[in-house]
Amino acid sequence: MSNDSNLFGKYRNRFSLGAEYNHTDLTSLRQFASFGSIDPFSPQGQVGQMPSTSSSIWDSAGGNSIYKSKLATTSIFAEDAFNLTPDWLLVGGVRFDHIDAERNVIDLYAQTQSKFNPTFNPVSWRVGSIYNITPDVQVYGQYSTAITPVSSLLLISSSRADFKLSEGKSAETGFKASLFDGKTDVIGSIYWIELNDILTRDPQNTSLTVQGGSQTSRGAELTASTQLTSQLRADLGLAWVDAKYHDLLEPGGDRTGNRPVNVPKKVANASINYKFNAVPVSLTAYAKYVDGFYTDTANTYYVKGHTTLDASISYELKNMTFTLWGRNLSNEYYGEYSGYSPTQIFIGAPRSVELAMTFKY
């Protein structure tokens, strides 16, 4: 539901009210068994034994379980945009969520069930303002709050079901400018984000997990796009972030001041595109740099940064475009991010060729 009207005869006001409902069912069979190592050079008689349908191999509690989850979220939200002047806009919004999670863990080996039903009723909101300095230059600022569970609600364990939601808040200010008769667009921003009540250890008993930790991020972003000629366009993107933990205790020690996992400090990308006039063909070159990151909260394992180079050639027809991409042309060997273990790293894709076709209708 929305309304666009003039308050007091001269102030434009746009109001919207909405509701949303989401429901998810998840059933997951988790089976873990003891199994000897396989000789990669002589796998005869070893490969093909797994998986097995025999229940005898699930020889421990938790080794053969069914996870059943239901997650229902009902949301009500409202937003308002009020023009204090034709060039000055005030915005605000509020959102209420009712989150109902049902978990049932069935251990087929131990013949037991564990049921729990965490519910949450968070409220989040935001306020902001946009001001047109000129028709081509705008500045803005906003402050917002948010919530996030301590772990995925569809997979949350009984030991974490009683924790409340982690609460976040952020502030951002920036600008957008269109220069040189609209040929160049520049967008810049600086921001600050704080997340509280993340899981940490009890200072009096480090064997206990409690809420109370926090982490912050502050950063800046800049993007620019310019039409150098009628055929040549260049784009640039830069990002910097300083992220760190605060009041975070783990069995291995105090992680305060350390950088969060999988967070690079700097990211940069640049591209250039040339479009021929005589034929419907365009060429693109793209370069991206990603700074290094840590794979553990102790900041022990560090993955160095990398640079990748891509290029493409596109051919346009009336209602479709064919694009041939060359990815990672220098065949850079690099780590993208860390998964379940600090010593396990997902390796980026090697040099490859990709053909894409896009339809318009």
mmCIF file of C-alpha atoms in Angstrom, residues 30-359:
data_model
loop_
_atom_site.group_PDB
_atom_site.id
_atom_site.type_symbol
_atom_site.label_atom_id
_atom_site.label_comp_id
_atom_site.label_asym_id
_atom_site.label_seq_id
_atom_site.Cartn_x
_atom_site.Cartn_y
_atom_site.Cartn_z
ATOM 1 C CA ARG A 30 23.487 -36.297 7.982
ATOM 2 C CA GLN A 31 25.556 -39.493 7.910
ATOM 3 C CA PHE A 32 29.146 -39.736 9.129
ATOM 4 C CA ALA A 33 31.095 -42.967 9.444
ATOM 5 C CA SER A 34 34.556 -44.177 10.338
ATOM 6 C CA PHE A 35 36.406 -45.235 7.213
ATOM 7 C CA GLY A 36 40.047 -46.050 6.593
ATOM 8 C CA SER A 37 42.292 -44.115 4.254
ATOM 9 C CA ILE A 38 42.391 -44.841 0.523
ATOM 10 C CA ASP A 39 45.685 -45.250 -1.303
ATOM 11 C CA PRO A 40 45.378 -42.870 -4.294
ATOM 12 C CA PHE A 41 47.929 -44.941 -6.251
ATOM 13 C CA SER A 42 46.293 -48.303 -5.576
ATOM 14 C CA PRO A 43 42.588 -47.779 -4.893
ATOM 15 C CA GLN A 44 41.508 -51.244 -6.069
ATOM 16 C CA GLY A 45 39.068 -52.804 -3.657
ATOM 17 C CA GLN A 46 38.651 -49.522 -1.771
ATOM 18 C CA VAL A 47 36.735 -47.251 -4.114
ATOM 19 C CA GLY A 48 33.051 -48.089 -4.352
ATOM 20 C CA GLN A 49 32.585 -49.171 -0.740
ATOM 21 C CA MET A 50 31.076 -45.818 0.146
ATOM 22 C CA PRO A 51 28.351 -44.937 0.573
ATOM 23 C CA SER A 52 27.035 -48.062 2.204
ATOM 24 C CA THR A 53 23.424 -48.870 3.028
ATOM 25 C CA SER A 54 24.457 -50.968 6.012
ATOM 26 C CA SER A 55 23.461 -49.369 9.321
ATOM 27 C CA SER A 56 26.432 -51.012 11.049
ATOM 28 C CA ILE A 57 28.877 -48.387 9.772
ATOM 29 C CA TRP A 58 27.068 -45.553 11.588
ATOM 30 C CA ASP A 59 28.773 -46.526 14.795
ATOM 31 C CA SER A 60 28.359 -43.478 17.001
ATOM 32 C CA ALA A 61 25.717 -41.097 18.313
ATOM 33 C CA GLY A 62 25.160 -38.300 15.827
ATOM 34 C CA GLY A 63 26.620 -40.346 12.992
ATOM 35 C CA ASN A 64 23.243 -41.070 11.414
ATOM 36 C CA SER A 65 20.810 -38.205 11.949
ATOM 37 C CA ILE A 66 17.922 -36.463 10.235
ATOM 38 C CA TYR A 67 17.635 -32.697 10.622
ATOM 39 C CA LYS A 68 14.153 -31.268 10.126
ATOM 40 C CA SER A 69 13.705 -27.510 10.154
ATOM 41 C CA LYS A 70 10.841 -25.090 9.617
ATOM 42 C CA LEU A 71 11.377 -21.353 9.466
ATOM 43 C CA ALA A 72 8.468 -18.905 9.236
ATOM 44 C CA THR A 73 9.005 -15.145 9.106
ATOM 45 C CA THR A 74 6.181 -12.599 9.180
ATOM 46 C CA SER A 75 7.221 -9.004 8.524
ATOM 47 C CA ILE A 76 5.494 -5.626 8.591
ATOM 48 C CA PHE A 77 7.343 -2.579 7.305
ATOM 49 C CA ALA A 78 6.691 1.097 6.624
ATOM 50 C CA GLU A 79 8.685 3.778 4.805
ATOM 51 C CA ASP A 80 8.240 7.506 4.366
ATOM 52 C CA ALA A 81 9.962 10.052 2.101
ATOM 53 C CA PHE A 82 9.281 13.704 2.900
ATOM 54 C CA ASN A 83 10.434 16.640 0.753
ATOM 55 C CA LEU A 84 11.292 19.439 3.144
ATOM 56 C CA THR A 85 12.211 21.457 0.043
ATOM 57 C CA PRO A 86 12.304 20.456 -3.638
ATOM 58 C CA ASP A 87 16.021 19.665 -3.178
ATOM 59 C CA TRP A 88 16.010 18.263 0.368
ATOM 60 C CA LEU A 89 14.518 14.830 1.035
ATOM 61 C CA LEU A 90 14.111 13.173 4.438
ATOM 62 C CA VAL A 91 13.561 9.407 4.553
ATOM 63 C CA GLY A 92 12.757 6.952 7.306
ATOM 64 C CA GLY A 93 11.622 3.397 7.732
ATOM 65 C CA VAL A 94 10.795 0.797 10.361
ATOM 66 C CA ARG A 95 10.435 -2.996 10.161
ATOM 67 C CA PHE A 96 9.041 -5.595 12.555
ATOM 68 C CA ASP A 97 9.780 -9.306 12.109
ATOM 69 C CA HIS A 98 8.259 -12.268 13.874
ATOM 70 C CA ILE A 99 10.653 -15.183 13.375
ATOM 71 C CA ASP A 100 9.526 -18.677 14.339
ATOM 72 C CA ALA A 101 12.036 -21.508 13.943
ATOM 73 C CA GLU A 102 11.296 -25.181 14.615
ATOM 74 C CA ARG A 103 14.125 -27.712 14.798
ATOM 75 C CA ASN A 104 13.921 -31.477 15.240
ATOM 76 C CA VAL A 105 17.140 -33.494 15.315
ATOM 77 C CA ILE A 106 16.456 -37.240 15.051
ATOM 78 C CA ASP A 107 19.403 -39.478 15.943
ATOM 79 C CA LEU A 108 18.704 -42.817 14.248
ATOM 80 C CA TYR A 109 21.657 -44.513 15.975
ATOM 81 C CA ALA A 110 20.783 -43.453 19.522
ATOM 82 C CA GLN A 111 17.007 -43.510 18.845
ATOM 83 C CA THR A 112 16.582 -40.036 20.353
ATOM 84 C CA GLN A 113 15.011 -36.747 19.313
ATOM 85 C CA SER A 114 15.870 -33.173 20.214
ATOM 86 C CA LYS A 115 13.193 -30.546 19.579
ATOM 87 C CA PHE A 116 13.472 -26.812 20.171
ATOM 88 C CA ASN A 117 11.573 -23.767 18.964
ATOM 89 C CA PRO A 118 13.397 -20.404 19.185
ATOM 90 C CA THR A 119 11.311 -17.320 18.367
ATOM 91 C CA PHE A 120 12.347 -13.706 17.873
ATOM 92 C CA ASN A 121 10.532 -10.378 17.495
ATOM 93 C CA PRO A 122 13.127 -7.814 16.384
ATOM 94 C CA VAL A 123 12.477 -4.229 15.312
ATOM 95 C CA SER A 124 14.895 -2.424 12.994
ATOM 96 C CA TRP A 125 14.782 1.071 11.552
ATOM 97 C CA ARG A 126 16.630 3.638 9.482
ATOM 98 C CA VAL A 127 16.677 7.406 8.924
ATOM 99 C CA GLY A 128 18.424 9.382 6.221
ATOM 100 C CA SER A 129 18.565 12.490 4.126
ATOM 101 C CA ILE A 130 19.420 13.398 0.518
ATOM 102 C CA TYR A 131 20.237 16.915 -0.647
ATOM 103 C CA ASN A 132 20.639 18.153 -4.219
ATOM 104 C CA ILE A 133 23.468 20.686 -4.212
ATOM 105 C CA THR A 134 22.888 21.090 -7.943
ATOM 106 C CA PRO A 135 20.755 19.051 -10.354
ATOM 107 C CA ASP A 136 23.882 16.965 -11.045
ATOM 108 C CA VAL A 137 25.399 16.680 -7.545
ATOM 109 C CA GLN A 138 23.735 15.010 -4.559
ATOM 110 C CA VAL A 139 24.956 14.285 -1.040
ATOM 111 C CA TYR A 140 23.367 11.853 1.400
ATOM 112 C CA GLY A 141 23.651 10.403 4.872
ATOM 113 C CA GLN A 142 21.877 7.615 6.717
ATOM 114 C CA TYR A 143 21.820 5.712 9.996
ATOM 115 C CA SER A 144 20.291 2.257 10.335
ATOM 116 C CA THR A 145 19.955 -0.709 12.668
ATOM 117 C CA ALA A 146 19.763 -4.396 11.796
ATOM 118 C CA ILE A 147 19.656 -7.855 13.354
ATOM 119 C CA THR A 148 21.241 -11.194 12.483
ATOM 120 C CA PRO A 149 21.151 -14.643 14.146
ATOM 121 C CA VAL A 150 24.321 -16.048 15.711
ATOM 122 C CA SER A 151 24.152 -18.866 13.145
ATOM 123 C CA SER A 152 21.818 -20.043 10.387
ATOM 124 C CA LEU A 153 18.376 -20.594 11.917
ATOM 125 C CA LEU A 154 17.738 -23.539 9.604
ATOM 126 C CA LEU A 155 20.804 -25.316 11.009
ATOM 127 C CA ILE A 156 21.043 -23.814 14.493
ATOM 128 C CA SER A 157 21.998 -26.205 17.299
ATOM 129 C CA SER A 158 20.163 -26.609 20.595
ATOM 130 C CA SER A 159 23.144 -25.101 22.431
ATOM 131 C CA ARG A 160 22.688 -21.843 20.502
ATOM 132 C CA ALA A 161 18.902 -21.704 20.326
ATOM 133 C CA ASP A 162 18.599 -19.610 23.494
ATOM 134 C CA PHE A 163 20.937 -16.867 22.318
ATOM 135 C CA LYS A 164 19.315 -13.610 21.289
ATOM 136 C CA LEU A 165 19.880 -12.025 17.886
ATOM 137 C CA SER A 166 23.050 -10.061 17.304
ATOM 138 C CA GLU A 167 22.353 -6.362 16.819
ATOM 139 C CA GLY A 168 24.029 -4.127 14.290
ATOM 140 C CA LYS A 169 24.084 -0.431 13.556
ATOM 141 C CA SER A 170 25.666 1.548 10.766
ATOM 142 C CA ALA A 171 26.180 5.077 9.507
ATOM 143 C CA GLU A 172 27.049 6.148 5.980
ATOM 144 C CA THR A 173 27.543 9.382 4.105
ATOM 145 C CA GLY A 174 28.457 9.988 0.508
ATOM 146 C CA PHE A 175 27.860 11.780 -2.744
ATOM 147 C CA LYS A 176 26.885 11.202 -6.352
ATOM 148 C CA ALA A 177 27.949 13.543 -9.137
ATOM 149 C CA SER A 178 27.348 13.693 -12.867
ATOM 150 C CA LEU A 179 30.053 15.781 -14.574
ATOM 151 C CA PHE A 180 30.996 17.041 -18.018
ATOM 152 C CA ASP A 181 27.477 17.098 -19.429
ATOM 153 C CA GLY A 182 26.693 13.677 -18.036
ATOM 154 C CA LYS A 183 29.703 11.963 -19.571
ATOM 155 C CA THR A 184 31.268 11.136 -16.196
ATOM 156 C CA ASP A 185 29.584 9.708 -13.097
ATOM 157 C CA VAL A 186 31.354 9.571 -9.731
ATOM 158 C CA ILE A 187 29.981 7.960 -6.559
ATOM 159 C CA GLY A 188 31.805 8.013 -3.228
ATOM 160 C CA SER A 189 30.979 7.020 0.334
ATOM 161 C CA ILE A 190 32.428 6.412 3.771
ATOM 162 C CA TYR A 191 30.773 4.124 6.300
ATOM 163 C CA TRP A 192 30.933 2.663 9.784
ATOM 164 C CA ILE A 193 29.341 -0.630 10.890
ATOM 165 C CA GLU A 194 29.170 -2.176 14.358
ATOM 166 C CA LEU A 195 27.871 -5.658 15.209
ATOM 167 C CA ASN A 196 27.277 -6.449 18.880
ATOM 168 C CA ASP A 197 26.436 -9.558 20.891
ATOM 169 C CA ILE A 198 28.423 -11.945 18.731
ATOM 170 C CA LEU A 199 29.509 -15.186 20.375
ATOM 171 C CA THR A 200 32.558 -15.061 22.613
ATOM 172 C CA ARG A 201 33.851 -16.870 25.708
ATOM 173 C CA ASP A 202 33.040 -16.125 29.323
ATOM 174 C CA PRO A 203 36.100 -14.296 30.763
ATOM 175 C CA GLN A 204 35.549 -16.118 34.075
ATOM 176 C CA ASN A 205 35.167 -19.535 32.441
ATOM 177 C CA THR A 206 36.502 -19.806 28.901
ATOM 178 C CA SER A 207 34.841 -23.195 28.445
ATOM 179 C CA LEU A 208 31.465 -21.409 28.278
ATOM 180 C CA THR A 209 30.182 -19.646 25.167
ATOM 181 C CA VAL A 210 28.337 -16.389 25.829
ATOM 182 C CA GLN A 211 27.233 -13.320 23.931
ATOM 183 C CA GLY A 212 29.037 -10.035 24.365
ATOM 184 C CA GLY A 213 31.662 -9.857 21.656
ATOM 185 C CA SER A 214 31.581 -7.265 18.901
ATOM 186 C CA GLN A 215 33.234 -6.303 15.654
ATOM 187 C CA THR A 216 33.415 -3.060 13.715
ATOM 188 C CA SER A 217 34.167 -2.027 10.170
ATOM 189 C CA ARG A 218 34.940 1.366 8.748
ATOM 190 C CA GLY A 219 35.645 1.934 5.119
ATOM 191 C CA ALA A 220 35.383 3.978 1.967
ATOM 192 C CA GLU A 221 34.270 3.253 -1.580
ATOM 193 C CA LEU A 222 34.685 5.156 -4.828
ATOM 194 C CA THR A 223 33.385 4.312 -8.292
ATOM 195 C CA ALA A 224 33.759 6.307 -11.480
ATOM 196 C CA SER A 225 32.579 5.826 -15.041
ATOM 197 C CA THR A 226 33.466 8.099 -17.932
ATOM 198 C CA GLN A 227 32.621 8.160 -21.624
ATOM 199 C CA LEU A 228 36.002 9.210 -23.029
ATOM 200 C CA THR A 229 34.715 9.272 -26.601
ATOM 201 C CA SER A 230 31.525 8.137 -28.312
ATOM 202 C CA GLN A 231 33.132 4.694 -28.615
ATOM 203 C CA LEU A 232 35.392 4.416 -25.569
ATOM 204 C CA ARG A 233 34.229 4.056 -21.943
ATOM 205 C CA ALA A 234 36.340 3.516 -18.815
ATOM 206 C CA ASP A 235 35.252 2.380 -15.335
ATOM 207 C CA LEU A 236 37.082 2.349 -12.011
ATOM 208 C CA GLY A 237 36.193 0.984 -8.578
ATOM 209 C CA LEU A 238 38.116 1.297 -5.303
ATOM 210 C CA ALA A 239 37.236 0.001 -1.835
ATOM 211 C CA TRP A 240 39.047 0.057 1.508
ATOM 212 C CA VAL A 241 37.901 -1.409 4.810
ATOM 213 C CA ASP A 242 39.362 -1.599 8.296
ATOM 214 C CA ALA A 243 37.542 -4.401 10.126
ATOM 215 C CA LYS A 244 38.425 -5.742 13.562
ATOM 216 C CA TYR A 245 37.094 -7.749 16.474
ATOM 217 C CA HIS A 246 36.400 -6.208 19.880
ATOM 218 C CA ASP A 247 36.024 -8.113 23.149
ATOM 219 C CA LEU A 248 36.299 -11.485 21.440
ATOM 220 C CA LEU A 249 37.657 -14.317 23.579
ATOM 221 C CA GLU A 250 38.331 -17.842 22.316
ATOM 222 C CA PRO A 251 39.972 -20.882 23.924
ATOM 223 C CA GLY A 252 43.199 -19.943 22.140
ATOM 224 C CA GLY A 253 43.281 -16.389 23.456
ATOM 225 C CA ASP A 254 41.973 -12.854 23.083
ATOM 226 C CA ARG A 255 41.188 -11.906 19.461
ATOM 227 C CA THR A 256 40.545 -8.222 20.151
ATOM 228 C CA GLY A 257 42.060 -6.104 17.387
ATOM 229 C CA ASN A 258 42.325 -8.979 14.901
ATOM 230 C CA ARG A 259 40.827 -8.825 11.428
ATOM 231 C CA PRO A 260 37.708 -10.974 10.752
ATOM 232 C CA VAL A 261 38.006 -14.039 8.532
ATOM 233 C CA ASN A 262 37.922 -13.649 4.719
ATOM 234 C CA VAL A 263 38.012 -9.836 4.798
ATOM 235 C CA PRO A 264 40.558 -8.146 2.473
ATOM 236 C CA LYS A 265 41.594 -4.587 3.276
ATOM 237 C CA LYS A 266 41.633 -3.318 -0.305
ATOM 238 C CA VAL A 267 39.798 -4.162 -3.521
ATOM 239 C CA ALA A 268 40.229 -2.386 -6.852
ATOM 240 C CA ASN A 269 38.931 -2.976 -10.347
ATOM 241 C CA ALA A 270 39.215 -1.204 -13.682
ATOM 242 C CA SER A 271 37.752 -1.833 -17.104
ATOM 243 C CA ILE A 272 37.764 -0.269 -20.529
ATOM 244 C CA ASN A 273 35.263 -0.873 -23.305
ATOM 245 C CA TYR A 274 35.547 0.033 -26.978
ATOM 246 C CA LYS A 275 32.575 -0.174 -29.340
ATOM 247 C CA PHE A 276 33.150 -0.142 -33.088
ATOM 248 C CA ASN A 277 30.964 2.044 -35.276
ATOM 249 C CA ALA A 278 31.269 0.084 -38.513
ATOM 250 C CA VAL A 279 30.305 -3.294 -37.040
ATOM 251 C CA PRO A 280 28.212 -4.302 -33.960
ATOM 252 C CA VAL A 281 31.292 -5.470 -32.086
ATOM 253 C CA SER A 282 32.701 -4.304 -28.744
ATOM 254 C CA LEU A 283 35.895 -5.169 -26.870
ATOM 255 C CA THR A 284 36.303 -5.158 -23.093
ATOM 256 C CA ALA A 285 39.335 -5.522 -20.838
ATOM 257 C CA TYR A 286 38.880 -5.972 -17.085
ATOM 258 C CA ALA A 287 41.390 -6.103 -14.228
ATOM 259 C CA LYS A 288 40.703 -6.797 -10.555
ATOM 260 C CA TYR A 289 42.938 -6.706 -7.484
ATOM 261 C CA VAL A 290 41.919 -8.251 -4.148
ATOM 262 C CA ASP A 291 44.125 -7.809 -1.093
ATOM 263 C CA GLY A 292 45.097 -10.719 1.122
ATOM 264 C CA PHE A 293 42.976 -12.057 3.996
ATOM 265 C CA TYR A 294 43.184 -14.250 7.083
ATOM 266 C CA THR A 295 41.443 -17.612 7.379
ATOM 267 C CA ASP A 296 41.211 -17.731 11.179
ATOM 268 C CA THR A 297 40.254 -15.355 13.977
ATOM 269 C CA ALA A 298 43.745 -15.663 15.488
ATOM 270 C CA ASN A 299 45.129 -14.184 12.242
ATOM 271 C CA THR A 300 47.611 -17.052 11.975
ATOM 272 C CA TYR A 301 46.941 -18.139 8.389
ATOM 273 C CA TYR A 302 47.239 -15.468 5.716
ATOM 274 C CA VAL A 303 46.293 -15.836 2.039
ATOM 275 C CA LYS A 304 48.119 -13.354 -0.167
ATOM 276 C CA GLY A 305 46.306 -11.021 -2.531
ATOM 277 C CA HIS A 306 45.917 -11.535 -6.251
ATOM 278 C CA THR A 307 45.257 -9.777 -9.547
ATOM 279 C CA THR A 308 43.176 -11.271 -12.345
ATOM 280 C CA LEU A 309 42.801 -10.135 -15.943
ATOM 281 C CA ASP A 310 39.735 -10.796 -18.104
ATOM 282 C CA ALA A 311 38.844 -9.792 -21.660
ATOM 283 C CA SER A 312 35.842 -10.189 -23.916
ATOM 284 C CA ILE A 313 34.548 -9.611 -27.423
ATOM 285 C CA SER A 314 30.824 -9.126 -28.029
ATOM 286 C CA TYR A 315 28.732 -9.267 -31.175
ATOM 287 C CA GLU A 316 25.251 -7.740 -31.130
ATOM 288 C CA LEU A 317 22.284 -8.763 -33.243
ATOM 289 C CA LYS A 318 18.807 -7.278 -33.208
ATOM 290 C CA ASN A 319 17.603 -8.991 -30.053
ATOM 291 C CA MET A 320 20.599 -10.940 -28.785
ATOM 292 C CA THR A 321 24.261 -10.524 -27.900
ATOM 293 C CA PHE A 322 27.005 -13.142 -28.119
ATOM 294 C CA THR A 323 29.962 -12.605 -25.775
ATOM 295 C CA LEU A 324 33.191 -14.589 -25.669
ATOM 296 C CA TRP A 325 35.057 -14.156 -22.374
ATOM 297 C CA GLY A 326 38.607 -15.071 -21.501
ATOM 298 C CA ARG A 327 38.811 -15.412 -17.710
ATOM 299 C CA ASN A 328 41.979 -15.176 -15.602
ATOM 300 C CA LEU A 329 44.141 -14.750 -18.698
ATOM 301 C CA SER A 330 47.393 -14.783 -16.710
ATOM 302 C CA ASN A 331 46.326 -18.092 -15.113
ATOM 303 C CA GLU A 332 46.864 -16.649 -11.641
ATOM 304 C CA TYR A 333 46.882 -19.253 -8.858
ATOM 305 C CA TYR A 334 45.085 -17.739 -5.882
ATOM 306 C CA GLY A 335 42.821 -18.421 -2.929
ATOM 307 C CA GLU A 336 39.317 -16.938 -2.988
ATOM 308 C CA TYR A 337 38.156 -17.578 0.575
ATOM 309 C CA SER A 338 38.347 -20.074 3.417
ATOM 310 C CA GLY A 339 35.567 -22.500 4.215
ATOM 311 C CA TYR A 340 35.148 -24.883 7.119
ATOM 312 C CA SER A 341 38.759 -25.009 8.302
ATOM 313 C CA PRO A 342 41.477 -22.319 8.412
ATOM 314 C CA THR A 343 43.772 -24.650 6.470
ATOM 315 C CA GLN A 344 41.206 -25.336 3.744
ATOM 316 C CA ILE A 345 41.033 -22.684 1.024
ATOM 317 C CA PHE A 346 38.839 -22.491 -2.050
ATOM 318 C CA ILE A 347 41.112 -21.978 -5.052
ATOM 319 C CA GLY A 348 40.080 -19.500 -7.732
ATOM 320 C CA ALA A 349 39.178 -20.708 -11.210
ATOM 321 C CA PRO A 350 42.146 -21.121 -13.601
ATOM 322 C CA ARG A 351 42.353 -19.667 -17.094
ATOM 323 C CA SER A 352 39.109 -20.431 -18.910
ATOM 324 C CA VAL A 353 36.954 -19.489 -21.876
ATOM 325 C CA GLU A 354 33.259 -18.700 -21.577
ATOM 326 C CA LEU A 355 30.647 -18.130 -24.269
ATOM 327 C CA ALA A 356 27.477 -16.306 -23.250
ATOM 328 C CA MET A 357 24.329 -15.435 -25.157
ATOM 329 C CA THR A 358 21.910 -12.725 -23.973
ATOM 330 C CA PHE A 359 18.370 -12.302 -25.296
#
